[in-house]
mmCIF file of C-alpha atoms in Angstrom:
data_model
loop_
_atom_site.group_PDB
_atom_site.id
_atom_site.type_symbol
_atom_site.label_atom_id
_atom_site.label_comp_id
_atom_site.label_asym_id
_atom_site.label_seq_id
_atom_site.Cartn_x
_atom_site.Cartn_y
_atom_site.Cartn_z
ATOM 1 C CA MET J 1 -15.771 -28.063 -75.600
ATOM 2 C CA GLU J 2 -13.286 -29.350 -73.043
ATOM 3 C CA THR J 3 -11.438 -31.723 -75.379
ATOM 4 C CA GLU J 4 -9.653 -28.931 -77.263
ATOM 5 C CA GLU J 5 -6.643 -28.768 -74.960
ATOM 6 C CA ALA J 6 -5.790 -30.533 -71.742
ATOM 7 C CA PRO J 7 -5.780 -28.173 -68.759
ATOM 8 C CA THR J 8 -2.458 -27.771 -66.939
ATOM 9 C CA ASP J 9 -3.487 -25.926 -63.762
ATOM 10 C CA PRO J 10 -3.843 -28.661 -61.094
ATOM 11 C CA ARG J 11 -6.998 -27.008 -59.707
ATOM 12 C CA VAL J 12 -8.600 -27.043 -63.147
ATOM 13 C CA VAL J 13 -7.592 -30.682 -63.634
ATOM 14 C CA ARG J 14 -9.121 -31.638 -60.251
ATOM 15 C CA SER J 15 -12.344 -29.737 -60.964
ATOM 16 C CA ARG J 16 -12.591 -31.248 -64.431
ATOM 17 C CA ASP J 17 -12.053 -34.773 -63.069
ATOM 18 C CA LYS J 18 -14.697 -34.208 -60.374
ATOM 19 C CA VAL J 19 -17.176 -32.994 -62.990
ATOM 20 C CA LEU J 20 -16.530 -35.915 -65.356
ATOM 21 C CA THR J 21 -16.833 -38.409 -62.493
ATOM 22 C CA ALA J 22 -20.097 -36.770 -61.384
ATOM 23 C CA VAL J 23 -21.432 -36.984 -64.953
ATOM 24 C CA ARG J 24 -20.672 -40.707 -65.139
ATOM 25 C CA GLU J 25 -22.300 -41.316 -61.753
ATOM 26 C CA GLN J 26 -25.402 -39.300 -62.672
ATOM 27 C CA LEU J 27 -25.615 -40.984 -66.073
ATOM 28 C CA ALA J 28 -25.436 -44.440 -64.499
ATOM 29 C CA ALA J 29 -28.014 -43.560 -61.832
ATOM 30 C CA ARG J 30 -30.487 -41.473 -63.852
ATOM 31 C CA GLY J 31 -29.774 -41.985 -67.544
ATOM 32 C CA TYR J 32 -29.270 -39.156 -70.011
ATOM 33 C CA ASP J 33 -32.725 -37.631 -69.601
ATOM 34 C CA GLY J 34 -32.400 -37.514 -65.803
ATOM 35 C CA LEU J 35 -28.945 -35.966 -65.844
ATOM 36 C CA THR J 36 -28.913 -32.221 -65.180
ATOM 37 C CA ILE J 37 -26.129 -29.668 -65.068
ATOM 38 C CA GLU J 38 -27.381 -28.647 -61.605
ATOM 39 C CA GLY J 39 -27.163 -32.254 -60.390
ATOM 40 C CA VAL J 40 -23.670 -32.665 -61.805
ATOM 41 C CA ALA J 41 -22.525 -29.388 -60.230
ATOM 42 C CA ASP J 42 -23.930 -30.402 -56.833
ATOM 43 C CA ARG J 43 -22.390 -33.863 -56.973
ATOM 44 C CA ALA J 44 -18.999 -32.501 -58.119
ATOM 45 C CA GLY J 45 -19.026 -29.659 -55.603
ATOM 46 C CA VAL J 46 -18.527 -26.981 -58.259
ATOM 47 C CA GLY J 47 -20.626 -24.132 -59.577
ATOM 48 C CA LYS J 48 -22.631 -24.412 -62.778
ATOM 49 C CA ALA J 49 -20.455 -21.643 -64.222
ATOM 50 C CA THR J 50 -17.426 -23.942 -63.920
ATOM 51 C CA ILE J 51 -19.188 -26.515 -66.062
ATOM 52 C CA TYR J 52 -20.400 -24.018 -68.657
ATOM 53 C CA ARG J 53 -16.920 -22.510 -68.877
ATOM 54 C CA HIS J 54 -15.569 -25.816 -70.220
ATOM 55 C CA TRP J 55 -18.522 -27.461 -71.967
ATOM 56 C CA ASP J 56 -21.052 -25.867 -74.307
ATOM 57 C CA SER J 57 -23.850 -28.356 -73.709
ATOM 58 C CA LYS J 58 -25.025 -31.338 -71.730
ATOM 59 C CA ALA J 59 -24.399 -33.495 -74.820
ATOM 60 C CA GLN J 60 -20.742 -32.453 -75.052
ATOM 61 C CA LEU J 61 -20.304 -32.981 -71.325
ATOM 62 C CA VAL J 62 -21.705 -36.522 -71.459
ATOM 63 C CA VAL J 63 -19.710 -37.597 -74.511
ATOM 64 C CA ASP J 64 -16.538 -36.074 -73.049
ATOM 65 C CA ALA J 65 -17.120 -37.955 -69.785
ATOM 66 C CA ALA J 66 -17.490 -41.235 -71.675
ATOM 67 C CA SER J 67 -14.463 -40.628 -73.879
ATOM 68 C CA HIS J 68 -12.233 -39.840 -70.892
ATOM 69 C CA LEU J 69 -12.938 -43.163 -69.222
ATOM 70 C CA ARG J 70 -10.252 -44.638 -71.405
ATOM 71 C CA ALA J 71 -8.655 -43.038 -74.416
ATOM 72 C CA ALA J 72 -8.781 -44.825 -77.745
ATOM 73 C CA GLU J 73 -5.761 -47.029 -78.152
ATOM 74 C CA ALA J 74 -3.018 -46.584 -80.686
ATOM 75 C CA PRO J 75 -2.896 -49.525 -83.059
ATOM 76 C CA PRO J 76 -0.224 -52.083 -82.111
ATOM 77 C CA ARG J 77 2.699 -51.931 -84.543
ATOM 78 C CA GLU J 78 4.269 -55.355 -84.058
ATOM 79 C CA GLY J 79 2.873 -58.737 -85.032
ATOM 80 C CA THR J 80 0.578 -60.166 -87.662
ATOM 81 C CA VAL J 81 -2.776 -58.611 -88.447
ATOM 82 C CA VAL J 82 -4.410 -61.376 -86.384
ATOM 83 C CA GLU J 83 -2.155 -60.756 -83.370
ATOM 84 C CA ARG J 84 -2.564 -56.993 -83.526
ATOM 85 C CA THR J 85 -6.344 -57.150 -83.961
ATOM 86 C CA THR J 86 -6.608 -59.676 -81.134
ATOM 87 C CA ARG J 87 -4.793 -57.302 -78.767
ATOM 88 C CA LEU J 88 -7.230 -54.500 -79.613
ATOM 89 C CA TYR J 89 -10.308 -56.660 -79.105
ATOM 90 C CA GLU J 90 -9.058 -58.301 -75.921
ATOM 91 C CA SER J 91 -8.797 -54.759 -74.576
ATOM 92 C CA LEU J 92 -12.359 -54.012 -75.759
ATOM 93 C CA ALA J 93 -13.643 -57.215 -74.144
ATOM 94 C CA TRP J 94 -12.052 -56.193 -70.859
ATOM 95 C CA ARG J 95 -13.653 -52.728 -71.060
ATOM 96 C CA LEU J 96 -17.076 -54.160 -71.883
ATOM 97 C CA TRP J 97 -17.130 -56.028 -68.575
ATOM 98 C CA ASP J 98 -15.722 -53.089 -66.622
ATOM 99 C CA PRO J 99 -18.818 -51.380 -65.161
ATOM 100 C CA SER J 100 -17.115 -47.988 -65.000
ATOM 101 C CA TRP J 101 -17.048 -47.994 -68.814
ATOM 102 C CA SER J 102 -19.791 -50.257 -70.107
ATOM 103 C CA ARG J 103 -22.763 -49.131 -68.036
ATOM 104 C CA HIS J 104 -22.697 -45.740 -69.779
ATOM 105 C CA LEU J 105 -23.014 -46.970 -73.353
ATOM 106 C CA PRO J 106 -26.734 -47.874 -73.199
ATOM 107 C CA SER J 107 -27.552 -44.385 -71.876
ATOM 108 C CA LEU J 108 -25.476 -42.782 -74.617
ATOM 109 C CA LEU J 109 -27.129 -44.904 -77.301
ATOM 110 C CA ASP J 110 -30.548 -43.961 -75.982
ATOM 111 C CA ALA J 111 -29.625 -40.274 -75.913
ATOM 112 C CA ALA J 112 -28.171 -40.464 -79.436
ATOM 113 C CA GLY J 113 -31.518 -41.762 -80.669
ATOM 114 C CA ARG J 114 -33.310 -38.734 -79.217
ATOM 115 C CA ASP J 115 -30.885 -35.848 -79.551
ATOM 116 C CA PRO J 116 -29.170 -35.009 -82.877
ATOM 117 C CA GLN J 117 -26.272 -33.283 -81.111
ATOM 118 C CA VAL J 118 -25.595 -36.351 -78.958
ATOM 119 C CA ALA J 119 -25.909 -38.524 -82.071
ATOM 120 C CA MET J 120 -23.280 -36.467 -83.885
ATOM 121 C CA LEU J 121 -20.901 -36.476 -80.912
ATOM 122 C CA PHE J 122 -21.494 -40.175 -80.207
ATOM 123 C CA THR J 123 -20.802 -41.066 -83.836
ATOM 124 C CA ALA J 124 -17.490 -39.189 -83.653
ATOM 125 C CA PHE J 125 -16.702 -41.015 -80.375
ATOM 126 C CA ILE J 126 -17.408 -44.435 -81.944
ATOM 127 C CA ASP J 127 -15.470 -43.577 -85.107
ATOM 128 C CA GLY J 128 -12.482 -42.714 -82.921
ATOM 129 C CA ARG J 129 -12.766 -46.069 -81.148
ATOM 130 C CA ARG J 130 -12.938 -47.979 -84.457
ATOM 131 C CA ALA J 131 -9.993 -46.133 -86.045
ATOM 132 C CA PRO J 132 -7.155 -48.218 -84.507
ATOM 133 C CA THR J 133 -8.675 -51.456 -85.794
ATOM 134 C CA ALA J 134 -9.314 -49.918 -89.205
ATOM 135 C CA ASP J 135 -5.640 -48.913 -89.356
ATOM 136 C CA VAL J 136 -4.503 -52.451 -88.468
ATOM 137 C CA ILE J 137 -6.815 -54.038 -91.050
ATOM 138 C CA ARG J 138 -5.718 -51.616 -93.781
ATOM 139 C CA ASP J 139 -2.111 -52.390 -92.884
ATOM 140 C CA GLY J 140 -2.919 -56.111 -93.118
ATOM 141 C CA VAL J 141 -4.261 -55.502 -96.628
ATOM 142 C CA ALA J 142 -1.152 -53.494 -97.568
ATOM 143 C CA ARG J 143 1.114 -56.296 -96.261
ATOM 144 C CA GLY J 144 -0.816 -58.920 -98.213
ATOM 145 C CA GLU J 145 -2.151 -60.651 -95.086
ATOM 146 C CA LEU J 146 -5.746 -59.865 -96.065
ATOM 147 C CA PRO J 147 -7.423 -59.717 -99.480
ATOM 148 C CA GLU J 148 -7.239 -56.369 -101.256
ATOM 149 C CA ALA J 149 -11.051 -56.159 -101.369
ATOM 150 C CA THR J 150 -11.453 -56.571 -97.576
ATOM 151 C CA ASP J 151 -14.378 -54.483 -96.340
ATOM 152 C CA VAL J 152 -12.842 -52.776 -93.311
ATOM 153 C CA ASP J 153 -16.120 -51.633 -91.706
ATOM 154 C CA ALA J 154 -17.851 -54.990 -92.140
ATOM 155 C CA THR J 155 -14.801 -56.774 -90.728
ATOM 156 C CA ILE J 156 -14.839 -54.571 -87.632
ATOM 157 C CA ASP J 157 -18.579 -55.207 -87.231
ATOM 158 C CA GLN J 158 -18.089 -58.988 -87.449
ATOM 159 C CA ILE J 159 -15.465 -58.925 -84.707
ATOM 160 C CA ALA J 160 -17.015 -56.341 -82.384
ATOM 161 C CA GLY J 161 -20.628 -57.439 -82.819
ATOM 162 C CA PRO J 162 -20.381 -60.733 -80.904
ATOM 163 C CA LEU J 163 -18.572 -59.021 -78.011
ATOM 164 C CA PHE J 164 -21.257 -56.356 -77.669
ATOM 165 C CA TYR J 165 -23.980 -58.991 -78.026
ATOM 166 C CA ARG J 166 -22.519 -61.078 -75.218
ATOM 167 C CA ARG J 167 -22.179 -58.076 -72.930
ATOM 168 C CA TYR J 168 -25.542 -56.447 -73.458
ATOM 169 C CA PHE J 169 -27.851 -59.287 -74.476
ATOM 170 C CA SER J 170 -26.519 -62.480 -72.922
ATOM 171 C CA ASP J 171 -24.032 -61.278 -70.285
ATOM 172 C CA ARG J 172 -22.212 -64.566 -70.908
ATOM 173 C CA GLY J 173 -18.722 -63.172 -70.700
ATOM 174 C CA VAL J 174 -15.724 -64.054 -72.825
ATOM 175 C CA ALA J 175 -13.456 -66.932 -71.824
ATOM 176 C CA ASP J 176 -9.694 -66.924 -72.308
ATOM 177 C CA GLY J 177 -8.813 -67.466 -75.940
ATOM 178 C CA GLU J 178 -12.293 -66.711 -77.301
ATOM 179 C CA VAL J 179 -11.365 -63.276 -78.627
ATOM 180 C CA ALA J 180 -8.343 -64.725 -80.436
ATOM 181 C CA ASP J 181 -10.532 -67.488 -81.915
ATOM 182 C CA LEU J 182 -13.127 -64.964 -83.083
ATOM 183 C CA VAL J 183 -10.505 -62.726 -84.693
ATOM 184 C CA ARG J 184 -8.835 -65.700 -86.431
ATOM 185 C CA ARG J 185 -12.175 -66.930 -87.838
ATOM 186 C CA VAL J 186 -13.212 -63.503 -89.150
ATOM 187 C CA LEU J 187 -9.819 -62.616 -90.638
ATOM 188 C CA ALA J 188 -9.418 -66.053 -92.238
ATOM 189 C CA ASP J 189 -12.380 -65.181 -94.478
ATOM 190 C CA PRO J 190 -13.054 -61.445 -94.103
ATOM 191 C CA PRO J 191 -16.073 -59.805 -95.721
ATOM 192 C CA LEU J 192 -15.216 -58.286 -99.075
ATOM 193 C CA ARG J 193 -16.368 -55.052 -100.710
ATOM 194 C CA ARG J 194 -18.940 -55.660 -103.413
#
């Protein structure tokens, strides 16, 4: 799989970027089922062998393309747990309304429901995206800003859920200050482990 080590040869980097761009374009236009290695190779202007040299499967190629749109962020180190969490979720809100990122998630979710390999890779992708927030929340617990019994996963769900709902089910958008308000409300009374 391509994610093992970043290529350094400029030609390899260019080819890789062309392939990942072609995957995202094909995914947006045709969905996961309609995406083919042949179509990606044609669109990227590379041979199929180039693709197979770097990716073992269509599933790995698609998840790698999605994950390279924007790397998971490192958790902010300065500020209160509310301020740090707000920064992470303001960034997520921005990405959710950026078509180059958000239009691929429905296709990936659909593919994950049909293909166990995509499901496994997609789960790892999502876990990586949740990790910075989990680190900030755990740090908030350690600092005494949040109750010791705070349920980290449920807290993340309560913050992220409304943002995903607005993007994919209402397309209402998020006004200035709404992310901060949401984070403050959730962290003022976070869900607790039972």
